[in-house]
mmCIF file of C-alpha atoms in Angstrom:
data_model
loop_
_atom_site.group_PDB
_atom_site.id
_atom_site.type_symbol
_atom_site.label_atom_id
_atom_site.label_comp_id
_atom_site.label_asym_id
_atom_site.label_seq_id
_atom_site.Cartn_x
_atom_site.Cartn_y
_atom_site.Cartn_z
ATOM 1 C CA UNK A 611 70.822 -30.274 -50.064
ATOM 2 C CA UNK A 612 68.742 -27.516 -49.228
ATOM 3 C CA UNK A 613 66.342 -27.695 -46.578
ATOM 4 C CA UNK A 614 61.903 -26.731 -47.152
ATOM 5 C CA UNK A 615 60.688 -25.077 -44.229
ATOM 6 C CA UNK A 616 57.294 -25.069 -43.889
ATOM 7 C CA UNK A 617 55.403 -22.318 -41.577
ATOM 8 C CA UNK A 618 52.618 -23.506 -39.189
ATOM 9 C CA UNK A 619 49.951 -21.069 -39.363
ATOM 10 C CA UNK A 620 48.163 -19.794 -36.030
ATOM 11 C CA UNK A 621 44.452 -18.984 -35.102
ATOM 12 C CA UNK A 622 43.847 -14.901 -35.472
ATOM 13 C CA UNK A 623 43.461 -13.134 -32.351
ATOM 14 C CA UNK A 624 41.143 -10.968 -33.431
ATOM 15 C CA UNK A 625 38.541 -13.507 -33.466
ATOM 16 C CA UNK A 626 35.420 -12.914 -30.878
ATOM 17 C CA UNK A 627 34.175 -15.696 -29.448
ATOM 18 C CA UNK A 628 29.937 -15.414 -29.731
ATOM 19 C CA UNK A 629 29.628 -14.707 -25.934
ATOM 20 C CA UNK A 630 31.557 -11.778 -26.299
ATOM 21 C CA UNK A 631 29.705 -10.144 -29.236
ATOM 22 C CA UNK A 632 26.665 -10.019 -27.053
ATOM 23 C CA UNK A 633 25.177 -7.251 -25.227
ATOM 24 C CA UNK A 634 25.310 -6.428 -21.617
ATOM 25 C CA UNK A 635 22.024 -6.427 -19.731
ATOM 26 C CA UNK A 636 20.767 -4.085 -18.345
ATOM 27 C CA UNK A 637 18.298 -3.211 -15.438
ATOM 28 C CA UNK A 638 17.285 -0.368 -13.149
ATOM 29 C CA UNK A 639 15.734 0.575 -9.943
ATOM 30 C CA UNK A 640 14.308 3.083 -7.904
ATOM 31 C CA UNK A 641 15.109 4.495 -4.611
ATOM 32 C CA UNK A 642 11.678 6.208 -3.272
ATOM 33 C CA UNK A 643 11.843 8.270 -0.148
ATOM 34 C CA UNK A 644 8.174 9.497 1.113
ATOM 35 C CA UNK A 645 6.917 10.805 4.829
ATOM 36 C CA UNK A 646 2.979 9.360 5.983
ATOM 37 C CA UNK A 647 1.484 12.037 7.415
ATOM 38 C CA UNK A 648 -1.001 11.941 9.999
ATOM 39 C CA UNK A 649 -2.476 14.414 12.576
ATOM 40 C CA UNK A 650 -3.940 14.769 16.426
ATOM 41 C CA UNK A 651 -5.989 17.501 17.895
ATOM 42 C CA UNK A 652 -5.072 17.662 21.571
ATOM 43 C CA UNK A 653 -7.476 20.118 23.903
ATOM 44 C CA UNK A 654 -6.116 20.817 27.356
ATOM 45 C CA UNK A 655 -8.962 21.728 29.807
ATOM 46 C CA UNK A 656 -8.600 22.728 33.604
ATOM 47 C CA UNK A 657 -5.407 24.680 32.663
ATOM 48 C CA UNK A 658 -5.092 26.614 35.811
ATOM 49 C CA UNK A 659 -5.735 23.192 37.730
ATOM 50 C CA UNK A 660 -2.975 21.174 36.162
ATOM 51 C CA UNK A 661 -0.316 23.822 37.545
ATOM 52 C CA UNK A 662 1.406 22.826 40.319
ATOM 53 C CA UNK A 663 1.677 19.123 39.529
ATOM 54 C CA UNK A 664 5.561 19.906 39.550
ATOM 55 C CA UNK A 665 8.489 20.160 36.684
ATOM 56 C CA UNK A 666 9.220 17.435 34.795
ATOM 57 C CA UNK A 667 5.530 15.903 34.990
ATOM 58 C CA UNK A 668 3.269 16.478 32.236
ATOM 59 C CA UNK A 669 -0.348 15.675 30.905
ATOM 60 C CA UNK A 670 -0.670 13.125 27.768
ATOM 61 C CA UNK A 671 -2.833 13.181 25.270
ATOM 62 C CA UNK A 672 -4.595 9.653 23.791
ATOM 63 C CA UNK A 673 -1.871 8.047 21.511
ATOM 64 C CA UNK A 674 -2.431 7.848 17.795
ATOM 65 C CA UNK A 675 -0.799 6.251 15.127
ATOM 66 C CA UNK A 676 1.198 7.654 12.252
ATOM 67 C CA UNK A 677 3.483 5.908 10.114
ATOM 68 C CA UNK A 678 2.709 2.549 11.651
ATOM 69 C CA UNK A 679 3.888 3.833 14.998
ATOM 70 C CA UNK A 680 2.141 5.422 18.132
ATOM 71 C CA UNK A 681 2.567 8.737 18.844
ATOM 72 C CA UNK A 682 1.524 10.712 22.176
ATOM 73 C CA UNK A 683 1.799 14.941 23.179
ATOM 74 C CA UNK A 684 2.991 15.599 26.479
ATOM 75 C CA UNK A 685 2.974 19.318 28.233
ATOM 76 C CA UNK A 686 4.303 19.830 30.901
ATOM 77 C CA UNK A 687 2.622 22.628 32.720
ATOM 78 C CA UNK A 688 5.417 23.598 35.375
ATOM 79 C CA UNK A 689 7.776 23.123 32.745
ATOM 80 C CA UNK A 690 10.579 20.146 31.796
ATOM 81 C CA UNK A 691 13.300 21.451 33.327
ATOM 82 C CA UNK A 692 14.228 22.176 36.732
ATOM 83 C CA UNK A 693 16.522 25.203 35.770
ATOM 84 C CA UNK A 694 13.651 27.220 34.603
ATOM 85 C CA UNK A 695 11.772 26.993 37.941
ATOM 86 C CA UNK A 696 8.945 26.874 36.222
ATOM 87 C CA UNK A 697 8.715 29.599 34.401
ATOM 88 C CA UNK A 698 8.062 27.938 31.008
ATOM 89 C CA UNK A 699 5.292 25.192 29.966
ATOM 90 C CA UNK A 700 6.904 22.958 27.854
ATOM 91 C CA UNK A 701 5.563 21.214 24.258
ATOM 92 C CA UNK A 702 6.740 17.991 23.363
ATOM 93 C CA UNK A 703 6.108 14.967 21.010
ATOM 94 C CA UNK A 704 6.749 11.552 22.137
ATOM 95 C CA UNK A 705 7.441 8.036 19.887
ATOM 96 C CA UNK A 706 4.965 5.924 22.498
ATOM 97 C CA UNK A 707 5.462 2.585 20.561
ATOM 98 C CA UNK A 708 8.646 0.300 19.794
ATOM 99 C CA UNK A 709 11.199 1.772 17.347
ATOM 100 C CA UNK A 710 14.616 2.062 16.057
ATOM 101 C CA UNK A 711 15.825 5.129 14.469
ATOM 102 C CA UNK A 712 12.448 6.161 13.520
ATOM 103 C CA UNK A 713 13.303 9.252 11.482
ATOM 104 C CA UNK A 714 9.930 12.107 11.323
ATOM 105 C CA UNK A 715 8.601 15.580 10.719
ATOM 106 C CA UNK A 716 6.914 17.756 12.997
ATOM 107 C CA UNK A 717 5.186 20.528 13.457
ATOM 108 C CA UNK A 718 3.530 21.433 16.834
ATOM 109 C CA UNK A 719 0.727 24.690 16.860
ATOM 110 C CA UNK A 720 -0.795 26.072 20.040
ATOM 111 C CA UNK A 721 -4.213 27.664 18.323
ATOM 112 C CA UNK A 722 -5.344 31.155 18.433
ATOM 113 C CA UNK A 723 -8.729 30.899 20.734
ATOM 114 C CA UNK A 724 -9.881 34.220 19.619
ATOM 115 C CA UNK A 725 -10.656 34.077 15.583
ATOM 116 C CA UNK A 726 -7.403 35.970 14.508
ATOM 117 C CA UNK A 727 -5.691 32.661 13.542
ATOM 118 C CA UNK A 728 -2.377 34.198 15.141
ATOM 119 C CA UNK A 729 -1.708 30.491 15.505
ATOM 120 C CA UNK A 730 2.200 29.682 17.878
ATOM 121 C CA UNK A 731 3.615 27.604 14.840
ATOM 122 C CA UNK A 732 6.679 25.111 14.911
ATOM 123 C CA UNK A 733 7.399 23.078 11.901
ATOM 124 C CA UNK A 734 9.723 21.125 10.207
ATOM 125 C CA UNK A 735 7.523 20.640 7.346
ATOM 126 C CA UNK A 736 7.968 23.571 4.091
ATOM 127 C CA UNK A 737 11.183 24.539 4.969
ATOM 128 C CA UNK A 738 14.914 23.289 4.528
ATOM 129 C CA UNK A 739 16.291 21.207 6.669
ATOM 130 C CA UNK A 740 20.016 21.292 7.195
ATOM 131 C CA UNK A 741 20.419 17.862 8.790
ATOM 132 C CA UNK A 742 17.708 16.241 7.586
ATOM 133 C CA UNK A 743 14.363 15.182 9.329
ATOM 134 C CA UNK A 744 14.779 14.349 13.330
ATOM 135 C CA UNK A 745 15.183 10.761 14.327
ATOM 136 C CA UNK A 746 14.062 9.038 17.428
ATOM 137 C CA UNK A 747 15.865 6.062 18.834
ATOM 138 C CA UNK A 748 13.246 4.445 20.613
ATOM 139 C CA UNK A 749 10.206 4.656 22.339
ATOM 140 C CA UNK A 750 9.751 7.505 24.691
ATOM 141 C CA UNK A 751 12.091 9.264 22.440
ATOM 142 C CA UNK A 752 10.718 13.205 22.230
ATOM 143 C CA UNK A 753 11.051 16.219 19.988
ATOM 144 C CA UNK A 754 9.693 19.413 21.531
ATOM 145 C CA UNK A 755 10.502 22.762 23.147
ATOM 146 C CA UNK A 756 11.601 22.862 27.036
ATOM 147 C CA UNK A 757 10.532 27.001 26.198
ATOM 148 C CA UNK A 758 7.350 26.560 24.417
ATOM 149 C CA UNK A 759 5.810 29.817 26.086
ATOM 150 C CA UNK A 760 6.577 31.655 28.719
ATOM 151 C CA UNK A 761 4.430 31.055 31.565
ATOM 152 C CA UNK A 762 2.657 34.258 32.150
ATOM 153 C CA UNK A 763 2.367 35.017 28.854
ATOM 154 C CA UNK A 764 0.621 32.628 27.994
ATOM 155 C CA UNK A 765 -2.310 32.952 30.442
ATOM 156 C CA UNK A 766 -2.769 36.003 29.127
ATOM 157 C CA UNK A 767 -2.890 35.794 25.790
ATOM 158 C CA UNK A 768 -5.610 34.488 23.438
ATOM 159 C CA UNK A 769 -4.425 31.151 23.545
ATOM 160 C CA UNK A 770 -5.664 30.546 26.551
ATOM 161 C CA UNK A 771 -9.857 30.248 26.489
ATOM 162 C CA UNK A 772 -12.301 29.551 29.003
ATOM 163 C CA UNK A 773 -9.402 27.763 31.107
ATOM 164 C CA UNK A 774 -8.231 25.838 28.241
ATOM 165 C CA UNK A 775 -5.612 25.394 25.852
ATOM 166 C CA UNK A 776 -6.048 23.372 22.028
ATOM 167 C CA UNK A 777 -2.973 21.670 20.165
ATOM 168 C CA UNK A 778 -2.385 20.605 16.658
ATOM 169 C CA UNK A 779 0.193 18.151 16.603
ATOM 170 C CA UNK A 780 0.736 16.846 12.755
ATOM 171 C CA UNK A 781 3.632 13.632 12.233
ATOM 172 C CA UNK A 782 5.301 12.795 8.655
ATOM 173 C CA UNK A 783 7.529 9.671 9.253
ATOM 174 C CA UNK A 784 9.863 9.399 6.491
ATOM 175 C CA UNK A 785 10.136 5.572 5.243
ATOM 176 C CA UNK A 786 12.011 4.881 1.923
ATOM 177 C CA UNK A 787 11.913 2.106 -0.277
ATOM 178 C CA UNK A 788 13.324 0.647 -3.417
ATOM 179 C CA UNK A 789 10.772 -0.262 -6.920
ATOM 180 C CA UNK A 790 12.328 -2.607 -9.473
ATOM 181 C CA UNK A 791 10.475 -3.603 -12.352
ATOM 182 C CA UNK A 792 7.177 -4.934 -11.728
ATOM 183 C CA UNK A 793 6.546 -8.432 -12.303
ATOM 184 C CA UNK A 794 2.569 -9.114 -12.610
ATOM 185 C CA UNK A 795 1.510 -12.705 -12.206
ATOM 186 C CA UNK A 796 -2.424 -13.753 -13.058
ATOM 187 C CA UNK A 797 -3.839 -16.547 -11.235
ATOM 188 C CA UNK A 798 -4.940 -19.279 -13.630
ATOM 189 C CA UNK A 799 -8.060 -20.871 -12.146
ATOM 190 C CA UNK A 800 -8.758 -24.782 -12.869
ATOM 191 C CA UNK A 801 -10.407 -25.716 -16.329
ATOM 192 C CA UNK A 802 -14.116 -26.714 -15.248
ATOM 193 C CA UNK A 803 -14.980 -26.432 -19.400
ATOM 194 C CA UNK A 804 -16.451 -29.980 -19.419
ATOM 195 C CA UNK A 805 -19.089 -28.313 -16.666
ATOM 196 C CA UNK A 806 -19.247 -25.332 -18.507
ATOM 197 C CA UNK A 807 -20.007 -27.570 -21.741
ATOM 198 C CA UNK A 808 -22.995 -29.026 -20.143
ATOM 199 C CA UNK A 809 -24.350 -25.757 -18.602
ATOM 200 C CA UNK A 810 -24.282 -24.872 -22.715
ATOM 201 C CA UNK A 811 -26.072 -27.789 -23.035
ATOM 202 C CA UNK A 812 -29.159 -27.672 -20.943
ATOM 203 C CA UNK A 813 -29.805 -23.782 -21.360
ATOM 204 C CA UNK A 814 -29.989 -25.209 -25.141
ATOM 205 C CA UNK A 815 -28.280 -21.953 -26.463
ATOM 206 C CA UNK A 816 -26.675 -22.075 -29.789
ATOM 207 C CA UNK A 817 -27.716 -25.497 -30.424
ATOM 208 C CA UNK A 818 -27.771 -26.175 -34.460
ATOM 209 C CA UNK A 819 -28.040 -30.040 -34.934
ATOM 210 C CA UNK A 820 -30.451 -32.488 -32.941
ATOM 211 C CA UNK A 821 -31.120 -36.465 -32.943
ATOM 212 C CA UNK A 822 -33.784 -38.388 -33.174
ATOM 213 C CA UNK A 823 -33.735 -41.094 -30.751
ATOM 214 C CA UNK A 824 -36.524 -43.849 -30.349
ATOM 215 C CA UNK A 825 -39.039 -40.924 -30.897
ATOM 216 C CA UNK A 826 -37.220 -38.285 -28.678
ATOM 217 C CA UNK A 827 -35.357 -35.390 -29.563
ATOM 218 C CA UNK A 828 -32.103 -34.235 -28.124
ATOM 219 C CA UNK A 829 -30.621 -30.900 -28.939
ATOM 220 C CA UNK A 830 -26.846 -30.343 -29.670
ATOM 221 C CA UNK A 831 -23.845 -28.409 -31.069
ATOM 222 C CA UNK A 832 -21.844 -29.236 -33.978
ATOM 223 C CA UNK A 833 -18.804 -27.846 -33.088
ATOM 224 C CA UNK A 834 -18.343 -30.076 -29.930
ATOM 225 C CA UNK A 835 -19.505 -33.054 -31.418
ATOM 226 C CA UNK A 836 -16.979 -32.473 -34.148
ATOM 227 C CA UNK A 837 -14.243 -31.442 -31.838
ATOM 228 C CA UNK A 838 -14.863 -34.810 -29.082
ATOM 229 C CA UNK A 839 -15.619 -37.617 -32.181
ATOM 230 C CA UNK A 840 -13.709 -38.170 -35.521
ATOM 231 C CA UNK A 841 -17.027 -40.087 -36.498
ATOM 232 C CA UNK A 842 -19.440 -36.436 -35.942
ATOM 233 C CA UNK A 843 -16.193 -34.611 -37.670
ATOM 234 C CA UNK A 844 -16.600 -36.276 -40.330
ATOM 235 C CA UNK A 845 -20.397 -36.538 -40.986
ATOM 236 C CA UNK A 846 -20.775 -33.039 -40.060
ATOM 237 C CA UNK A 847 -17.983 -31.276 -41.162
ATOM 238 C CA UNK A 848 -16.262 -33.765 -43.698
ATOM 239 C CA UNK A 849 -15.960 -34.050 -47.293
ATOM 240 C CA UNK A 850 -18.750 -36.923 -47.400
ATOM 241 C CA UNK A 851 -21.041 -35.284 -44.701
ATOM 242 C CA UNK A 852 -24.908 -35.687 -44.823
ATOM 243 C CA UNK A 853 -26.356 -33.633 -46.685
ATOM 244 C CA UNK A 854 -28.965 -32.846 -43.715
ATOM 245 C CA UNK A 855 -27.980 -32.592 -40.432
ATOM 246 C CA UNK A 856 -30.257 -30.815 -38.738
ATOM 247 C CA UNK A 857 -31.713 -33.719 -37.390
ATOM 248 C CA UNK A 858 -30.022 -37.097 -37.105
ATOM 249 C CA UNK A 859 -32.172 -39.899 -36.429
ATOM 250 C CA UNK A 860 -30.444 -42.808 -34.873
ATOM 251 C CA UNK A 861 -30.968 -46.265 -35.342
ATOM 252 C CA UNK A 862 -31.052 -49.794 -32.243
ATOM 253 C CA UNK A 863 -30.670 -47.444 -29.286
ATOM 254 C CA UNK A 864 -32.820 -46.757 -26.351
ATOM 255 C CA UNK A 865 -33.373 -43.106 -25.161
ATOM 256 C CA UNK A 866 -31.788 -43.070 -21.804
ATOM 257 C CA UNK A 867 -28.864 -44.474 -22.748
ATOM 258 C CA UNK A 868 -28.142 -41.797 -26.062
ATOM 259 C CA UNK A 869 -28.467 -39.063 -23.331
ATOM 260 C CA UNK A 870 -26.086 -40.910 -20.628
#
């Protein structure tokens, strides 16, 4: 006898489930890299009487704050370093608050005293920087020149005035952060309408019905009796209402307690 073979048939695989037939999301962000900028004015007065106070000691101006850190000039009259025996005063900008890698732009400018605006000028700002802005590790951390100006030079040039010397000293710290999409959320304040009702109520504005109670009349609106009693729906609004409702005189009830 012959044998009837029968074939089981199998599920496709080319059927998608529904999770797969959906689309990926998708979201983005932002990266945002800025520098605060902020700047000092630092005059040096008694020039000639602050040399002498030996290398490596300097004269401070007041801190200020840039970036949300402190910031102070020093110069050094005899010069920072001992290898230049003084021959240089020396220009430098000092981190005089706590900080980690606090990375910044500078630009220190010893003015022209005379009105020719010949201005000594070093910046890091409008121009390209090959490393990238300087960072400070921590506080007393300084950018600066040990060579500002030489010495001699310098009191004899226009910078120098009436025994003093004026600074501009201008800070861009460079802080980054990242902007997602922006979520707003609106405060919803309590409901106080039942207050708000009776506010409407006394100033008597937009009232449109009233009732007659034991010879006194109380004004009202028909749209809150309607919306607080089925029995004011329907004599107002319904398909049976009075035919004058302007005033509503009502019947066995005391004044006082109608308007409690």
């Amino acid at each position: 006898m012959g044998k009837i073979l029968r074939e089981t048939g199998k599920p496709s695989s080319s059927t998608a489930s529904p999770a797969s037939s959906s689309a990926p999301a998708t979201t983005s962000s932002t990266s945002v890299t800025e520098t605060v900028r902020g700047s000092h004015h630092f005059k040096i007065t008694g020039y000639s009487l602050s040399k002498g106070i030996g290398i490596g000691k300097y004269v401070a101006s007041d801190t200020f704050s840039v970036g949300g850190y402190d910031w102070a000039i020093y110069f050094y009259p005899d010069g920072k370093s001992v290898e230049d025996n003084a021959t240089y005063v020396s220009l430098f900008i000092a981190l005089a608050s706590d900080g980690t890698d606090v990375r910044a732009l500078f630009e220190l400018t010893l003015l022209d005293q005379s009105g020719k605006e010949r201005h000594k000028v070093h910046s890091h700002f409008e121009r390209t920087l090959e490393s990238g802005p300087y960072t400070l590790k921590y506080r007393g951390s300084m950018w600066g020149y040990k060579r500002f100006f030489k010495r001699t030079a310098l009191e004899t040039s226009d910078y120098l005035k009436d025994d003093c010397l004026s600074v501009n000293c201008s800070v861009g710290v460079v802080r980054s952060h990242t902007e997602g999409p922006r979520i707003y959320s609106i405060g919803i304040p309590p409901s106080n309408i039942g207050e708000q009702f009776g506010q409407l109520l006394e100033s008597g504005r937009g009232t449109d019905v009233s009732f007659e109670v034991n010879g006194e009349i109380f004004a009202a609106h028909k749209l809150v009796l309607a919306a607080r009693s089925p029995v004011f729906r329907a004599q107002l609004f319904g398909p049976m209402k009075d035919q004058n409702t302007d005033c509503i005189k009502v019947e066995d009830m005391e004044a006082p307690v109608f308007k409690a």
